[in-house]
Short mmCIF file of C-alpha atoms and ligand atoms in Angstrom, two decimals:
data_model
loop_
_atom_site.label_atom_id
_atom_site.label_comp_id
_atom_site.label_asym_id
_atom_site.label_seq_id
_atom_site.Cartn_x
_atom_site.Cartn_y
_atom_site.Cartn_z
CA UNK A 239 197.49 10.34 85.64
CA UNK A 240 199.46 13.31 84.23
CA UNK A 241 198.82 16.82 85.51
CA UNK A 242 199.27 20.27 83.93
CA UNK A 243 199.24 23.26 86.29
CA UNK A 244 197.68 26.28 84.64
CA UNK A 245 196.98 29.92 85.41
CA UNK A 246 194.25 31.65 83.39
CA UNK A 247 193.96 35.37 82.78
CA UNK A 248 192.34 37.69 80.31
CA UNK A 249 193.75 40.76 78.62
CA UNK A 250 191.04 43.13 77.45
CA UNK A 251 188.65 40.15 77.39
CA UNK A 252 190.95 37.77 75.47
CA UNK A 253 191.94 34.70 77.50
CA UNK A 254 195.46 33.36 78.05
CA UNK A 255 196.16 30.01 79.69
CA UNK A 256 199.74 29.72 80.93
CA UNK A 257 200.96 26.15 81.50
CA UNK A 258 203.26 26.69 84.45
CA UNK A 259 204.18 23.08 85.29
CA UNK A 260 203.81 19.55 83.98
CA UNK A 261 203.94 18.12 80.50
CA UNK A 262 206.84 16.87 78.41
CA UNK A 263 210.47 17.84 78.84
CA UNK A 264 211.31 19.79 75.68
CA UNK A 265 215.02 19.79 76.49
CA UNK A 266 217.21 22.81 75.83
CA UNK A 267 217.83 24.91 72.73
CA UNK A 268 216.14 27.93 71.21
CA UNK A 269 212.46 28.51 71.87
CA UNK A 270 211.79 27.99 68.13
CA UNK A 271 213.54 24.59 68.37
CA UNK A 272 211.50 23.65 71.44
CA UNK A 273 208.29 24.90 69.74
CA UNK A 274 209.11 22.55 66.83
CA UNK A 275 209.60 19.67 69.30
CA UNK A 276 206.30 20.40 71.02
CA UNK A 277 204.60 20.44 67.60
CA UNK A 278 206.24 17.34 66.15
CA UNK A 279 206.48 15.07 69.21
CA UNK A 280 204.02 16.30 71.83
CA UNK A 281 201.28 18.18 69.99
CA UNK A 282 198.64 16.29 71.98
CA UNK A 283 199.57 18.42 75.03
CA UNK A 284 198.61 21.58 73.10
CA UNK A 285 195.24 20.05 72.24
CA UNK A 286 194.75 18.84 75.82
CA UNK A 287 195.58 22.27 77.28
CA UNK A 288 193.46 24.58 75.10
CA UNK A 289 191.19 22.40 72.96
CA UNK A 290 187.78 21.10 73.92
CA UNK A 291 186.60 19.75 76.31
CA UNK A 292 188.93 21.64 78.71
CA UNK A 293 189.23 24.74 76.58
CA UNK A 294 187.90 26.24 73.36
CA UNK A 295 189.12 27.87 70.16
CA UNK A 296 189.09 31.24 71.97
CA UNK A 297 191.87 30.41 74.44
CA UNK A 298 195.50 31.19 73.65
CA UNK A 299 197.91 28.88 75.45
CA UNK A 300 201.36 29.91 76.68
CA UNK A 301 203.81 27.14 77.49
CA UNK A 302 206.19 28.53 80.09
CA UNK A 303 209.83 27.45 79.64
CA UNK A 304 213.24 28.12 81.07
CA UNK A 305 214.89 30.70 78.77
CA UNK A 306 217.96 29.85 76.74
CA UNK A 307 219.24 33.43 77.08
CA UNK A 308 220.16 34.04 80.73
CA UNK A 309 219.14 37.71 80.45
CA UNK A 310 215.49 36.61 80.04
CA UNK A 311 213.01 35.94 82.84
CA UNK A 312 211.27 33.17 80.88
CA UNK A 313 210.73 31.55 77.53
CA UNK A 314 207.27 30.96 76.07
CA UNK A 315 205.57 29.11 73.22
CA UNK A 316 202.15 30.47 72.18
CA UNK A 317 199.47 28.27 70.66
CA UNK A 318 195.74 27.88 70.26
CA UNK A 319 193.38 25.05 69.36
CA UNK A 320 194.40 25.36 65.68
CA UNK A 321 198.20 25.45 66.03
CA UNK A 322 201.11 27.68 67.02
CA UNK A 323 201.58 31.46 67.03
CA UNK A 324 204.87 33.32 66.58
CA UNK A 325 204.24 36.01 69.19
CA UNK A 326 201.15 37.06 71.08
CA UNK A 327 200.76 40.55 72.51
CA UNK A 328 197.75 39.99 74.74
CA UNK A 329 199.29 36.64 75.77
CA UNK A 330 202.56 38.31 76.79
CA UNK A 331 200.65 40.83 78.92
CA UNK A 332 198.80 37.85 80.46
CA UNK A 333 202.07 35.98 80.99
CA UNK A 334 203.64 38.93 82.85
CA UNK A 335 200.51 39.31 85.04
CA UNK A 336 200.68 35.55 85.72
CA UNK A 337 204.38 35.62 86.69
CA UNK A 338 203.63 38.56 89.01
CA UNK A 339 200.63 36.70 90.49
CA UNK A 340 202.92 33.72 91.19
CA UNK A 341 205.41 36.02 92.89
CA UNK A 342 208.12 35.22 90.33
CA UNK A 343 208.58 38.82 89.14
CA UNK A 344 207.89 42.31 90.46
CA UNK A 345 207.50 45.72 88.83
CA UNK A 346 210.26 46.57 86.39
CA UNK A 347 211.67 45.32 83.10
CA UNK A 348 211.60 41.63 82.12
CA UNK A 349 212.83 40.08 78.89
CA UNK A 350 210.84 37.16 77.49
CA UNK A 351 212.08 34.76 74.80
CA UNK A 352 209.55 33.81 72.13
CA UNK A 353 209.98 31.69 68.99
CA UNK A 354 210.28 34.88 66.90
CA UNK A 355 212.63 36.82 69.16
CA UNK A 356 213.03 38.48 72.54
CA UNK A 357 210.41 40.96 73.72
CA UNK A 358 211.03 43.39 76.56
CA UNK A 359 208.17 43.82 78.99
CA UNK A 360 207.65 46.38 81.73
CA UNK A 361 205.37 45.58 84.64
CA UNK A 362 204.25 49.02 85.81
CA UNK A 363 203.45 49.86 89.45
CA UNK A 364 199.76 50.27 88.53
CA UNK A 365 199.59 46.73 87.12
CA UNK A 366 199.70 47.72 83.45
CA UNK A 367 202.17 45.88 81.23
CA UNK A 368 204.08 47.34 78.28
CA UNK A 369 205.53 45.01 75.67
CA UNK A 370 208.30 46.16 73.35
CA UNK A 371 207.54 43.79 70.52
CA UNK A 372 209.77 42.22 67.87
CA UNK A 373 210.61 44.35 64.78
CA UNK A 374 207.49 44.98 62.73
CA UNK A 375 207.05 46.13 59.14
CA UNK A 376 204.73 46.35 56.16
CA UNK A 377 205.53 43.93 53.37
CA UNK A 378 203.00 45.14 50.77
CA UNK A 379 200.66 48.12 50.47
CA UNK A 380 197.26 48.16 48.76
CA UNK A 381 196.73 44.52 47.84
CA UNK A 382 193.34 44.10 46.17
CA UNK A 383 191.40 40.86 46.49
CA UNK A 384 188.02 39.79 45.12
CA UNK A 385 186.05 38.36 48.02
CA UNK A 386 183.30 35.95 46.93
CA UNK A 387 179.86 37.34 47.86
CA UNK A 388 181.37 40.54 49.28
CA UNK A 389 183.15 42.23 46.37
CA UNK A 390 186.54 43.92 46.41
CA UNK A 391 188.66 44.43 49.51
CA UNK A 392 191.95 46.29 49.65
CA UNK A 393 194.52 46.02 52.42
CA UNK A 394 198.14 45.86 53.50
CA UNK A 395 200.22 42.79 54.34
CA UNK A 396 202.25 43.47 57.49
CA UNK A 397 204.17 41.64 60.20
CA UNK A 398 203.91 42.36 63.93
CA UNK A 399 205.07 39.02 65.37
CA UNK A 400 202.39 37.28 63.29
CA UNK A 401 201.32 38.01 59.70
CA UNK A 402 198.28 40.22 59.09
CA UNK A 403 196.14 41.53 56.27
CA UNK A 404 194.93 44.95 57.42
CA UNK A 405 191.79 46.32 55.78
CA UNK A 406 190.70 49.90 56.38
CA UNK A 407 188.11 50.24 53.60
CA UNK A 408 185.08 47.98 53.86
CA UNK A 409 181.36 48.21 54.40
CA UNK A 410 181.26 46.20 57.63
CA UNK A 411 179.77 47.30 60.90
CA UNK A 412 182.41 46.65 63.62
CA UNK A 413 180.07 45.70 66.45
CA UNK A 414 179.83 42.67 68.70
CA UNK A 415 176.37 41.88 67.31
CA UNK A 416 177.97 41.41 63.90
CA UNK A 417 180.82 39.01 64.71
CA UNK A 418 179.44 36.03 62.75
CA UNK A 419 179.33 38.10 59.55
CA UNK A 420 182.69 39.73 60.30
CA UNK A 421 184.28 36.32 60.82
CA UNK A 422 182.89 35.02 57.53
CA UNK A 423 184.08 38.15 55.68
CA UNK A 424 187.58 37.88 57.15
CA UNK A 425 187.86 34.13 56.52
CA UNK A 426 187.01 34.69 52.84
CA UNK A 427 189.52 37.54 52.63
CA UNK A 428 192.22 35.32 54.16
CA UNK A 429 191.61 32.57 51.59
CA UNK A 430 191.95 35.08 48.75
CA UNK A 431 195.03 36.77 50.23
CA UNK A 432 196.70 33.36 50.75
CA UNK A 433 195.91 32.43 47.14
CA UNK A 434 197.27 35.80 45.90
CA UNK A 435 200.81 34.89 47.02
CA UNK A 436 200.71 35.59 50.75
CA UNK A 437 200.32 32.12 52.30
CA UNK A 438 201.92 33.38 55.52
CA UNK A 439 198.95 35.64 56.35
CA UNK A 440 196.89 33.93 59.05
CA UNK A 441 195.25 36.93 60.77
CA UNK A 442 192.86 39.42 59.14
CA UNK A 443 192.25 42.78 60.78
CA UNK A 444 189.45 45.22 59.91
CA UNK A 445 189.60 48.84 61.06
CA UNK A 446 186.85 51.37 61.61
CA UNK A 447 186.10 54.52 63.56
CA UNK A 448 186.35 54.27 67.36
CA UNK A 449 183.24 54.05 69.52
CA UNK A 450 184.84 55.09 72.80
CA UNK A 451 186.25 58.46 73.76
CA UNK A 452 190.02 58.74 73.45
CA UNK A 453 190.51 55.84 71.01
CA UNK A 454 191.95 56.38 67.53
CA UNK A 455 190.43 53.35 65.87
CA UNK A 456 188.36 50.21 66.49
CA UNK A 457 189.28 46.80 65.10
CA UNK A 458 188.05 43.30 64.51
CA UNK A 459 190.70 40.58 64.24
CA UNK A 460 190.14 37.07 62.95
CA UNK A 461 192.75 34.67 64.31
CA UNK A 462 193.95 31.35 62.88
CA UNK A 463 191.39 28.76 63.98
CA UNK A 464 188.66 31.33 63.25
CA UNK A 465 188.11 32.70 66.74
CA UNK A 466 188.11 36.50 66.85
CA UNK A 467 190.38 38.40 69.19
CA UNK A 468 188.46 39.92 72.09
CA UNK A 469 191.43 42.20 72.80
CA UNK A 470 192.75 44.82 70.34
CA UNK A 471 195.45 42.25 69.41
CA UNK A 472 199.01 43.16 70.36
CA UNK A 473 200.65 41.76 67.26
CA UNK A 474 197.87 43.22 65.08
CA UNK A 475 198.33 46.64 66.67
CA UNK A 476 202.08 46.30 66.06
CA UNK A 477 201.42 45.60 62.37
CA UNK A 478 199.09 48.63 62.29
CA UNK A 479 201.77 50.84 63.86
CA UNK A 480 204.22 49.70 61.16
CA UNK A 481 201.71 50.73 58.47
CA UNK A 482 200.97 54.08 60.14
CA UNK A 483 204.71 54.75 60.42
CA UNK A 484 205.32 53.82 56.76
CA UNK A 485 202.48 56.14 55.64
CA UNK A 486 203.72 59.01 57.82
CA UNK A 487 200.37 59.03 59.66
CA UNK A 488 201.74 58.63 63.20
CA UNK A 489 204.87 60.31 64.52
CA UNK A 490 207.58 58.32 66.27
CA UNK A 491 206.74 58.16 70.01
CA UNK A 492 203.13 59.37 69.58
CA UNK A 493 200.34 57.31 71.17
CA UNK A 494 197.83 55.28 69.16
CA UNK A 495 194.86 53.97 71.14
CA UNK A 496 193.46 50.84 69.53
CA UNK A 497 190.00 49.75 70.61
CA UNK A 498 188.86 46.12 70.31
CA UNK A 499 185.51 44.78 69.21
CA UNK A 500 184.66 44.58 72.96
CA UNK A 501 185.70 48.19 73.60
CA UNK A 502 188.88 47.29 75.51
CA UNK A 503 192.01 49.23 74.53
CA UNK A 504 195.76 48.94 74.05
CA UNK A 505 197.93 52.02 73.76
CA UNK A 506 200.68 51.65 71.18
CA UNK A 507 203.61 53.70 70.00
CA UNK A 508 206.72 52.97 67.97
CA UNK A 509 210.35 53.83 67.49
CA UNK A 510 212.09 53.59 64.14
CA UNK A 511 214.61 50.76 63.85
CA UNK A 512 215.37 51.18 60.15
CA UNK A 513 213.47 53.93 58.39
CA UNK A 514 214.66 52.90 54.90
CA UNK A 515 213.45 49.32 55.43
CA UNK A 516 210.28 50.52 57.18
CA UNK A 517 211.11 48.56 60.34
CA UNK A 518 209.75 49.75 63.68
CA UNK A 519 209.92 48.61 67.29
CA UNK A 520 206.34 48.82 68.57
CA UNK A 521 205.40 49.13 72.24
CA UNK A 522 201.94 47.97 73.34
CA UNK A 523 200.53 48.77 76.77
CA UNK A 524 197.55 46.98 78.34
CA UNK A 525 196.31 45.20 81.44
CA UNK A 526 195.58 41.56 82.27
CA UNK A 527 193.70 40.05 85.19
CA UNK A 528 194.38 36.57 86.55
CA UNK A 529 191.04 34.81 86.97
CA UNK A 530 191.75 31.11 87.61
CA UNK A 531 194.41 28.73 88.82
CA UNK A 532 193.85 25.02 88.27
CA UNK A 533 195.29 21.60 87.57
CA UNK A 534 194.30 19.85 84.36
CA UNK A 535 194.03 16.08 84.77
CA UNK A 536 195.12 13.96 81.80
CA UNK A 537 193.42 10.63 82.33
CA UNK A 538 194.26 8.15 79.54
CA UNK A 539 190.96 6.32 80.17
CA UNK A 540 189.12 9.44 79.01
CA UNK A 541 188.45 9.14 75.23
CA UNK A 542 188.78 12.93 74.98
CA UNK A 543 191.84 13.17 77.24
CA UNK A 544 193.87 14.71 74.37
CA UNK A 545 191.13 16.98 73.10
CA UNK A 546 188.38 16.77 70.52
CA UNK A 547 189.26 16.44 66.84
O1 PYC B 664 197.43 39.89 71.05
O2 PYC B 664 198.92 39.40 69.53
C1 PYC B 664 197.86 39.19 70.10
C2 PYC B 664 197.03 38.04 69.67
C3 PYC B 664 197.27 37.21 68.62
C4 PYC B 664 196.23 36.29 68.61
C5 PYC B 664 195.37 36.60 69.65
N1 PYC B 664 195.90 37.69 70.29
#
């Protein structure tokens, strides 16, 4: 029987499952190369780790790897029950909390290799984690789409480690009681945005006024696979920061407090990398809590050993 050792955590309510040992040897090479190997040769391990019956579409998996770049503390491949993610902000905060829980790192700066580039994380003395994300930018402003049964929606296409469609003007109520309707609305928007020439967009992010004191905005984020992000979404907040920077609505270094649909928060800020190209380096700060440590058993006699579907 094969075994996968996992550590679970949540960041602002959004779960991360780090696979810390076991599974296939992906060899050496860049993390993108090893992600492609995991996808093409060993995808069943992704399904076994985060899919039903051991997991669900809500869990984001993080496959821990030895880094290729010796200046990095670790390499990581992010995935969920639907496929693979480029970067994951809440997952990186969960990964750093997990490495600290395992005694592998202490407070200070740690570089992490992801398939889309190196991110620089700081584990603060109080347990918070800051992630200096990959370069982020807005690709297109004010894209209008006709959403069947909902009418017109307008938003921006932006990159923050994953591709987002960010919608600020809509009639939706951003509350937990409304997540079924919000998910349907966002899934329809995504189909239209993909058909309008942006096939890379796999996350849709709605913004509205904050409900908690001190926040600047509340969001709802639909992820690939159709689960919604319980956290404020690190890559989504990075994309938002890129848009705010491009519009001159947030000064370099100023704090932006992004509230999630659960009411958890990330604090973001940015530094310009290339003002003419609209590229920023976002920093996202949040907190993760480790809540389980387990061994997954992969028993070939089990008809659902490699997941459902
Ligand atoms: O925090 O970047 C994020 C994220 C992406 C998908 C779920 N969470």
